[in-house]
PDB file of C-alpha atoms in Angstrom:
ATOM      1  CA  ALA Y   1     -16.655  -4.824  -4.651  1.00 70.00           C
ATOM      2  CA  GLN Y   2     -14.705  -3.281  -1.867  1.00 81.00           C
ATOM      3  CA  SER Y   3     -13.552   0.279  -2.380  1.00 90.00           C
ATOM      4  CA  VAL Y   4     -11.995   3.089  -0.402  1.00 95.00           C
ATOM      5  CA  SER Y   5     -12.598   6.750  -1.093  1.00 96.00           C
ATOM      6  CA  GLN Y   6     -10.430   9.607   0.152  1.00 96.00           C
ATOM      7  CA  HIS Y   7     -12.138  12.885  -0.023  1.00 88.00           C
ATOM      8  CA  ASN Y   8      -9.275  15.195  -0.791  1.00 89.00           C
ATOM      9  CA  HIS Y   9      -6.566  14.755  -3.388  1.00 92.00           C
ATOM     10  CA  HIS Y  10      -4.425  17.666  -2.252  1.00 96.00           C
ATOM     11  CA  VAL Y  11      -4.543  19.576   1.045  1.00 97.00           C
ATOM     12  CA  ILE Y  12      -2.433  22.640   1.759  1.00 97.00           C
ATOM     13  CA  LEU Y  13      -2.080  23.846   5.386  1.00 97.00           C
ATOM     14  CA  SER Y  14       0.063  26.167   7.336  1.00 97.00           C
ATOM     15  CA  GLU Y  15       2.061  24.943  10.335  1.00 96.00           C
ATOM     16  CA  ALA Y  16       0.026  24.540  13.531  1.00 96.00           C
ATOM     17  CA  ALA Y  17      -3.240  24.184  11.621  1.00 97.00           C
ATOM     18  CA  SER Y  18      -5.375  21.209  12.436  1.00 97.00           C
ATOM     19  CA  LEU Y  19      -5.700  18.318   9.957  1.00 97.00           C
ATOM     20  CA  GLU Y  20      -8.529  15.995   9.155  1.00 97.00           C
ATOM     21  CA  LEU Y  21      -8.391  13.681   6.147  1.00 97.00           C
ATOM     22  CA  GLY Y  22     -11.507  11.828   5.198  1.00 96.00           C
ATOM     23  CA  CYS Y  23     -11.667   8.164   4.383  1.00 97.00           C
ATOM     24  CA  ASN Y  24     -14.817   6.117   3.615  1.00 96.00           C
ATOM     25  CA  TYR Y  25     -14.917   2.465   2.582  1.00 94.00           C
ATOM     26  CA  SER Y  26     -17.503   0.205   1.181  1.00 91.00           C
ATOM     27  CA  TYR Y  27     -17.622  -3.335   2.516  1.00 80.00           C
ATOM     28  CA  GLY Y  28     -20.369  -5.196   4.227  1.00 72.00           C
ATOM     29  CA  GLY Y  29     -18.260  -7.342   6.567  1.00 78.00           C
ATOM     30  CA  THR Y  30     -15.705  -6.801   9.330  1.00 82.00           C
ATOM     31  CA  VAL Y  31     -12.660  -4.904   8.242  1.00 85.00           C
ATOM     32  CA  ASN Y  32      -9.221  -3.925   9.421  1.00 90.00           C
ATOM     33  CA  LEU Y  33      -8.381  -0.340   8.576  1.00 93.00           C
ATOM     34  CA  PHE Y  34      -5.001   1.314   8.020  1.00 94.00           C
ATOM     35  CA  TRP Y  35      -3.483   4.672   7.297  1.00 97.00           C
ATOM     36  CA  TYR Y  36      -0.114   4.612   5.542  1.00 96.00           C
ATOM     37  CA  VAL Y  37       2.111   7.562   4.810  1.00 97.00           C
ATOM     38  CA  GLN Y  38       4.751   8.061   2.220  1.00 95.00           C
ATOM     39  CA  TYR Y  39       7.211  10.873   2.888  1.00 95.00           C
ATOM     40  CA  PRO Y  40       9.080  12.344  -0.091  1.00 92.00           C
ATOM     41  CA  GLY Y  41      11.694   9.871  -1.297  1.00 88.00           C
ATOM     42  CA  GLN Y  42      10.740   7.246   1.262  1.00 90.00           C
ATOM     43  CA  HIS Y  43       8.713   4.085   1.255  1.00 90.00           C
ATOM     44  CA  LEU Y  44       5.218   3.561   2.568  1.00 94.00           C
ATOM     45  CA  GLN Y  45       5.051   3.410   6.324  1.00 93.00           C
ATOM     46  CA  LEU Y  46       2.281   2.351   8.611  1.00 93.00           C
ATOM     47  CA  LEU Y  47       0.904   5.372  10.498  1.00 95.00           C
ATOM     48  CA  LEU Y  48      -1.800   3.542  12.458  1.00 95.00           C
ATOM     49  CA  LYS Y  49      -4.190   0.694  12.277  1.00 93.00           C
ATOM     50  CA  TYR Y  50      -7.595  -0.419  13.626  1.00 93.00           C
ATOM     51  CA  PHE Y  51      -8.390  -4.054  14.137  1.00 89.00           C
ATOM     52  CA  SER Y  52     -10.907  -4.037  16.992  1.00 88.00           C
ATOM     53  CA  GLY Y  53     -11.690  -2.459  20.362  1.00 91.00           C
ATOM     54  CA  ASP Y  54     -11.468   1.267  21.012  1.00 94.00           C
ATOM     55  CA  PRO Y  55     -12.523   2.990  17.816  1.00 94.00           C
ATOM     56  CA  LEU Y  56     -10.187   5.923  18.487  1.00 96.00           C
ATOM     57  CA  VAL Y  57      -6.720   4.750  17.637  1.00 96.00           C
ATOM     58  CA  LYS Y  58      -3.524   6.642  18.142  1.00 95.00           C
ATOM     59  CA  GLY Y  59      -0.497   6.287  15.781  1.00 94.00           C
ATOM     60  CA  ILE Y  60       2.935   7.668  15.438  1.00 92.00           C
ATOM     61  CA  LYS Y  61       3.867  11.360  15.344  1.00 93.00           C
ATOM     62  CA  GLY Y  62       0.678  12.599  17.026  1.00 95.00           C
ATOM     63  CA  PHE Y  63      -1.775  11.211  14.469  1.00 97.00           C
ATOM     64  CA  GLU Y  64      -5.045   9.577  15.459  1.00 97.00           C
ATOM     65  CA  ALA Y  65      -8.015   8.128  13.560  1.00 98.00           C
ATOM     66  CA  GLU Y  66     -11.562   7.396  14.569  1.00 96.00           C
ATOM     67  CA  PHE Y  67     -13.451   4.350  13.251  1.00 95.00           C
ATOM     68  CA  ILE Y  68     -17.167   5.112  12.888  1.00 94.00           C
ATOM     69  CA  LYS Y  69     -18.823   1.929  11.808  1.00 91.00           C
ATOM     70  CA  SER Y  70     -22.223   3.453  11.048  1.00 91.00           C
ATOM     71  CA  LYS Y  71     -20.667   5.837   8.615  1.00 93.00           C
ATOM     72  CA  PHE Y  72     -18.084   3.383   7.196  1.00 94.00           C
ATOM     73  CA  SER Y  73     -15.474   6.063   7.957  1.00 95.00           C
ATOM     74  CA  PHE Y  74     -11.917   6.106   9.308  1.00 97.00           C
ATOM     75  CA  ASN Y  75     -10.829   9.730   9.253  1.00 97.00           C
ATOM     76  CA  LEU Y  76      -7.283  10.729  10.133  1.00 98.00           C
ATOM     77  CA  ARG Y  77      -6.699  13.707  12.461  1.00 98.00           C
ATOM     78  CA  LYS Y  78      -3.786  15.705  13.875  1.00 98.00           C
ATOM     79  CA  PRO Y  79      -4.413  18.769  16.101  1.00 97.00           C
ATOM     80  CA  SER Y  80      -1.367  20.703  14.902  1.00 97.00           C
ATOM     81  CA  VAL Y  81       0.608  19.842  11.763  1.00 97.00           C
ATOM     82  CA  GLN Y  82       4.285  20.436  11.153  1.00 97.00           C
ATOM     83  CA  TRP Y  83       6.250  21.024   7.968  1.00 96.00           C
ATOM     84  CA  SER Y  84       7.705  17.546   8.348  1.00 96.00           C
ATOM     85  CA  ASP Y  85       4.193  16.081   7.908  1.00 97.00           C
ATOM     86  CA  THR Y  86       4.327  16.955   4.172  1.00 97.00           C
ATOM     87  CA  ALA Y  87       3.766  13.596   2.643  1.00 97.00           C
ATOM     88  CA  GLU Y  88       1.108  11.523   0.845  1.00 96.00           C
ATOM     89  CA  TYR Y  89      -1.370   9.736   3.012  1.00 98.00           C
ATOM     90  CA  PHE Y  90      -3.189   6.562   2.043  1.00 97.00           C
ATOM     91  CA  CYS Y  91      -6.240   5.011   3.738  1.00 97.00           C
ATOM     92  CA  ALA Y  92      -6.531   1.219   3.221  1.00 95.00           C
ATOM     93  CA  VAL Y  93      -8.882  -1.584   4.186  1.00 92.00           C
ATOM     94  CA  ILE Y  94      -8.512  -5.368   4.400  1.00 88.00           C
ATOM     95  CA  SER Y  95     -11.222  -7.886   5.021  1.00 75.00           C
ATOM     96  CA  SER Y  96     -10.621  -9.292   8.483  1.00 65.00           C
ATOM     97  CA  SER Y  97     -12.294 -12.548   7.456  1.00 59.00           C
ATOM     98  CA  SER Y  98      -8.971 -13.589   5.913  1.00 55.00           C
ATOM     99  CA  HIS Y  99      -7.394 -16.532   7.530  1.00 49.00           C
ATOM    100  CA  TYR Y 100      -5.140 -15.240  10.309  1.00 46.00           C
ATOM    101  CA  ASN Y 101      -1.932 -16.568   8.796  1.00 47.00           C
ATOM    102  CA  GLN Y 102      -2.893 -16.020   5.171  1.00 55.00           C
ATOM    103  CA  GLY Y 103      -3.616 -12.340   5.151  1.00 63.00           C
ATOM    104  CA  GLY Y 104      -5.463 -10.613   2.378  1.00 83.00           C
ATOM    105  CA  LYS Y 105      -5.111  -7.830  -0.098  1.00 89.00           C
ATOM    106  CA  LEU Y 106      -5.157  -4.210   0.923  1.00 93.00           C
ATOM    107  CA  ILE Y 107      -7.606  -1.988  -0.878  1.00 93.00           C
ATOM    108  CA  PHE Y 108      -6.224   1.530  -1.102  1.00 95.00           C
ATOM    109  CA  GLY Y 109      -7.777   4.896  -1.495  1.00 96.00           C
ATOM    110  CA  GLN Y 110      -6.433   7.344  -4.128  1.00 95.00           C
ATOM    111  CA  GLY Y 111      -4.141   9.030  -1.642  1.00 96.00           C
ATOM    112  CA  THR Y 112      -4.120  12.545  -0.251  1.00 96.00           C
ATOM    113  CA  GLU Y 113      -1.115  14.779  -0.783  1.00 96.00           C
ATOM    114  CA  LEU Y 114      -0.573  16.988   2.226  1.00 97.00           C
ATOM    115  CA  SER Y 115       1.569  20.103   1.848  1.00 97.00           C
ATOM    116  CA  VAL Y 116       2.412  22.022   5.006  1.00 97.00           C
ATOM    117  CA  LYS Y 117       3.741  25.479   4.557  1.00 95.00           C
ATOM    118  CA  PRO Y 118       6.352  26.639   7.186  1.00 89.00           C
TER     119      PRO Y 118
ATOM    120  CA  GLU R   1      15.459  -6.501  11.536  1.00 63.00           C
ATOM    121  CA  ALA R   2      15.971  -5.703   7.866  1.00 80.00           C
ATOM    122  CA  GLY R   3      13.024  -4.366   6.007  1.00 93.00           C
ATOM    123  CA  VAL R   4      11.575  -5.322   2.597  1.00 96.00           C
ATOM    124  CA  THR R   5      13.965  -4.631  -0.147  1.00 96.00           C
ATOM    125  CA  GLN R   6      13.348  -4.293  -3.835  1.00 97.00           C
ATOM    126  CA  PHE R   7      15.647  -4.260  -6.867  1.00 97.00           C
ATOM    127  CA  PRO R   8      16.083  -2.270  -9.036  1.00 97.00           C
ATOM    128  CA  SER R   9      14.894   1.041  -7.659  1.00 96.00           C
ATOM    129  CA  HIS R  10      14.303   2.383 -11.155  1.00 97.00           C
ATOM    130  CA  SER R  11      14.168   0.672 -14.558  1.00 97.00           C
ATOM    131  CA  VAL R  12      13.792   2.273 -17.972  1.00 98.00           C
ATOM    132  CA  ILE R  13      13.115  -0.059 -20.868  1.00 97.00           C
ATOM    133  CA  GLU R  14      11.660   0.166 -24.317  1.00 97.00           C
ATOM    134  CA  LYS R  15       8.335  -1.238 -25.356  1.00 97.00           C
ATOM    135  CA  GLY R  16       8.583  -4.869 -26.200  1.00 97.00           C
ATOM    136  CA  GLN R  17      11.563  -5.539 -23.848  1.00 97.00           C
ATOM    137  CA  THR R  18      11.486  -7.698 -20.747  1.00 98.00           C
ATOM    138  CA  VAL R  19      12.020  -6.603 -17.205  1.00 98.00           C
ATOM    139  CA  THR R  20      12.320  -8.544 -13.985  1.00 98.00           C
ATOM    140  CA  LEU R  21      11.686  -7.014 -10.648  1.00 98.00           C
ATOM    141  CA  ARG R  22      12.875  -8.591  -7.395  1.00 98.00           C
ATOM    142  CA  CYS R  23      11.552  -8.365  -3.883  1.00 98.00           C
ATOM    143  CA  ASP R  24      13.143  -9.704  -0.693  1.00 97.00           C
ATOM    144  CA  PRO R  25      10.639  -9.848   2.140  1.00 96.00           C
ATOM    145  CA  ILE R  26      11.327  -9.586   5.833  1.00 95.00           C
ATOM    146  CA  SER R  27      12.915 -12.844   6.992  1.00 93.00           C
ATOM    147  CA  GLY R  28      10.306 -15.277   8.276  1.00 91.00           C
ATOM    148  CA  HIS R  29       7.270 -13.574   6.588  1.00 93.00           C
ATOM    149  CA  ASP R  30       5.282 -16.212   4.761  1.00 92.00           C
ATOM    150  CA  ASN R  31       2.980 -13.632   3.115  1.00 93.00           C
ATOM    151  CA  LEU R  32       4.314 -11.628   0.107  1.00 95.00           C
ATOM    152  CA  TYR R  33       2.346  -9.205  -1.932  1.00 96.00           C
ATOM    153  CA  TRP R  34       2.875  -7.192  -5.179  1.00 98.00           C
ATOM    154  CA  TYR R  35       1.068  -3.884  -5.797  1.00 98.00           C
ATOM    155  CA  ARG R  36       1.285  -1.333  -8.481  1.00 97.00           C
ATOM    156  CA  ARG R  37       0.606   2.394  -8.691  1.00 96.00           C
ATOM    157  CA  VAL R  38       0.049   3.777 -12.156  1.00 94.00           C
ATOM    158  CA  MET R  39       0.210   7.543 -12.975  1.00 82.00           C
ATOM    159  CA  GLY R  40      -0.766   8.887  -9.589  1.00 76.00           C
ATOM    160  CA  LYS R  41      -3.817   6.642  -9.265  1.00 87.00           C
ATOM    161  CA  GLU R  42      -4.556   4.400  -6.402  1.00 92.00           C
ATOM    162  CA  ILE R  43      -2.219   1.600  -5.311  1.00 96.00           C
ATOM    163  CA  LYS R  44      -3.647  -1.636  -6.755  1.00 96.00           C
ATOM    164  CA  PHE R  45      -3.146  -5.150  -5.684  1.00 95.00           C
ATOM    165  CA  LEU R  46      -1.529  -7.548  -8.100  1.00 97.00           C
ATOM    166  CA  LEU R  47      -1.061 -10.819  -6.242  1.00 95.00           C
ATOM    167  CA  HIS R  48      -0.355 -12.550  -2.934  1.00 94.00           C
ATOM    168  CA  PHE R  49       1.916 -15.417  -2.153  1.00 94.00           C
ATOM    169  CA  VAL R  50       1.734 -17.648   0.950  1.00 92.00           C
ATOM    170  CA  LYS R  51       5.174 -19.185   1.054  1.00 93.00           C
ATOM    171  CA  GLU R  52       5.764 -20.374  -2.472  1.00 94.00           C
ATOM    172  CA  SER R  53       2.069 -20.730  -3.413  1.00 93.00           C
ATOM    173  CA  LYS R  54      -0.060 -18.129  -5.123  1.00 94.00           C
ATOM    174  CA  GLN R  55      -2.920 -17.360  -2.746  1.00 91.00           C
ATOM    175  CA  ASP R  56      -4.578 -14.734  -4.875  1.00 91.00           C
ATOM    176  CA  GLU R  57      -3.578 -13.495  -8.352  1.00 93.00           C
ATOM    177  CA  SER R  58      -6.829 -11.736  -9.148  1.00 91.00           C
ATOM    178  CA  GLY R  59      -5.070  -8.413  -9.705  1.00 93.00           C
ATOM    179  CA  MET R  60      -2.610  -9.483 -12.393  1.00 95.00           C
ATOM    180  CA  PRO R  61      -3.422  -7.391 -15.471  1.00 93.00           C
ATOM    181  CA  ASN R  62      -2.761 -10.016 -18.154  1.00 93.00           C
ATOM    182  CA  ASN R  63      -0.570 -12.906 -19.064  1.00 94.00           C
ATOM    183  CA  ARG R  64       2.443 -10.680 -19.823  1.00 97.00           C
ATOM    184  CA  PHE R  65       3.006 -10.590 -16.062  1.00 97.00           C
ATOM    185  CA  LEU R  66       4.523 -13.558 -14.339  1.00 97.00           C
ATOM    186  CA  ALA R  67       5.298 -13.733 -10.632  1.00 97.00           C
ATOM    187  CA  GLU R  68       7.327 -16.420  -8.964  1.00 97.00           C
ATOM    188  CA  ARG R  69       8.461 -17.206  -5.427  1.00 97.00           C
ATOM    189  CA  THR R  70      10.711 -20.198  -5.540  1.00 86.00           C
ATOM    190  CA  GLY R  71      11.449 -21.712  -2.194  1.00 88.00           C
ATOM    191  CA  GLY R  72       9.143 -19.313  -0.380  1.00 85.00           C
ATOM    192  CA  THR R  73      11.857 -16.619   0.007  1.00 93.00           C
ATOM    193  CA  TYR R  74      12.317 -13.792  -2.510  1.00 97.00           C
ATOM    194  CA  SER R  75       9.947 -13.155  -5.298  1.00 98.00           C
ATOM    195  CA  THR R  76      10.279 -11.935  -8.898  1.00 98.00           C
ATOM    196  CA  LEU R  77       7.811 -10.187 -11.107  1.00 98.00           C
ATOM    197  CA  LYS R  78       8.555 -10.379 -14.804  1.00 98.00           C
ATOM    198  CA  VAL R  79       6.889  -8.329 -17.425  1.00 97.00           C
ATOM    199  CA  GLN R  80       7.285  -9.684 -20.972  1.00 97.00           C
ATOM    200  CA  PRO R  81       6.842  -7.964 -23.327  1.00 97.00           C
ATOM    201  CA  ALA R  82       6.512  -4.592 -21.657  1.00 97.00           C
ATOM    202  CA  GLU R  83       3.890  -2.096 -22.869  1.00 97.00           C
ATOM    203  CA  LEU R  84       3.637   1.630 -22.295  1.00 96.00           C
ATOM    204  CA  GLU R  85       0.785   1.232 -19.823  1.00 96.00           C
ATOM    205  CA  ASP R  86       2.911  -0.926 -17.616  1.00 97.00           C
ATOM    206  CA  SER R  87       4.820   2.150 -16.405  1.00 97.00           C
ATOM    207  CA  GLY R  88       4.404   2.813 -12.758  1.00 97.00           C
ATOM    208  CA  VAL R  89       5.762   2.095  -9.314  1.00 96.00           C
ATOM    209  CA  TYR R  90       5.724  -1.584  -8.295  1.00 98.00           C
ATOM    210  CA  PHE R  91       5.559  -2.177  -4.536  1.00 97.00           C
ATOM    211  CA  CYS R  92       6.249  -5.255  -2.647  1.00 97.00           C
ATOM    212  CA  ALA R  93       5.036  -5.938   0.880  1.00 96.00           C
ATOM    213  CA  SER R  94       5.411  -8.822   3.308  1.00 95.00           C
ATOM    214  CA  ALA R  95       3.496  -9.861   6.411  1.00 92.00           C
ATOM    215  CA  GLY R  96       3.904 -12.433   9.110  1.00 89.00           C
ATOM    216  CA  ARG R  97       0.850 -13.736  11.043  1.00 81.00           C
ATOM    217  CA  GLY R  98      -2.011 -11.142  10.958  1.00 72.00           C
ATOM    218  CA  ASN R  99      -2.786  -8.374   8.553  1.00 73.00           C
ATOM    219  CA  GLU R 100      -0.056  -5.841   8.995  1.00 85.00           C
ATOM    220  CA  GLN R 101       1.968  -5.360   5.784  1.00 92.00           C
ATOM    221  CA  TYR R 102       5.379  -3.928   5.565  1.00 93.00           C
ATOM    222  CA  PHE R 103       6.246  -2.224   2.275  1.00 95.00           C
ATOM    223  CA  GLY R 104       9.460  -1.982   0.301  1.00 96.00           C
ATOM    224  CA  PRO R 105      10.674   1.197  -1.354  1.00 94.00           C
ATOM    225  CA  GLY R 106       9.163   0.277  -4.756  1.00 96.00           C
ATOM    226  CA  THR R 107      10.609  -0.052  -8.248  1.00 97.00           C
ATOM    227  CA  ARG R 108       9.792   2.732 -10.634  1.00 96.00           C
ATOM    228  CA  LEU R 109       9.289   1.218 -14.068  1.00 98.00           C
ATOM    229  CA  THR R 110       9.353   3.448 -17.143  1.00 97.00           C
ATOM    230  CA  VAL R 111       8.481   1.945 -20.497  1.00 97.00           C
ATOM    231  CA  THR R 112       9.313   4.166 -23.481  1.00 97.00           C
TER     232      THR R 112
END
């Protein structure tokens, strides 16, 4: 069965520190990969996605993620975090073999809560 | 464009009662999904509609949960009778062509 593992449940950083959140997935086929973010009191928002092509993808707010197929990983990075990055971050995977117009279910990791101290 | 909306935002009911959650997807999105997050655990898939048809309902926990999407527009998720373990946040998402899903704000269900 497909699964997604996020390495850290809670990360605490000071402003300007660098961030890397780990994400590994288990699935034998081709996948689409996502990072979602939920800021306090807000709904889940897409941070970035990987479908194909350049394995280094850039998202909103200075975030980026690198897809390493050999390691089944899709780690999220940001060189310098801000207090406003305090949120919960979710890695998710979907099988890209789903029919184009019929989508498929997202498999989520457990989530990583990021607290940034001002 | 308007995003995915869900109603109510919060519901508190007693064990044994019935609750109906509603989701309005983004206009024109044929795909509609229900997910649930229980007690800080991972967000888990419940089911997927394509228009009014259930494409995948493999995540529905048991027959106390009934989802409908009449006319292929909004969807409802009814829990009857509710149990304590049904407490959690219920998310709805919608998608057009492709695999990018847009999430609603969620409904927090508390069963006492």
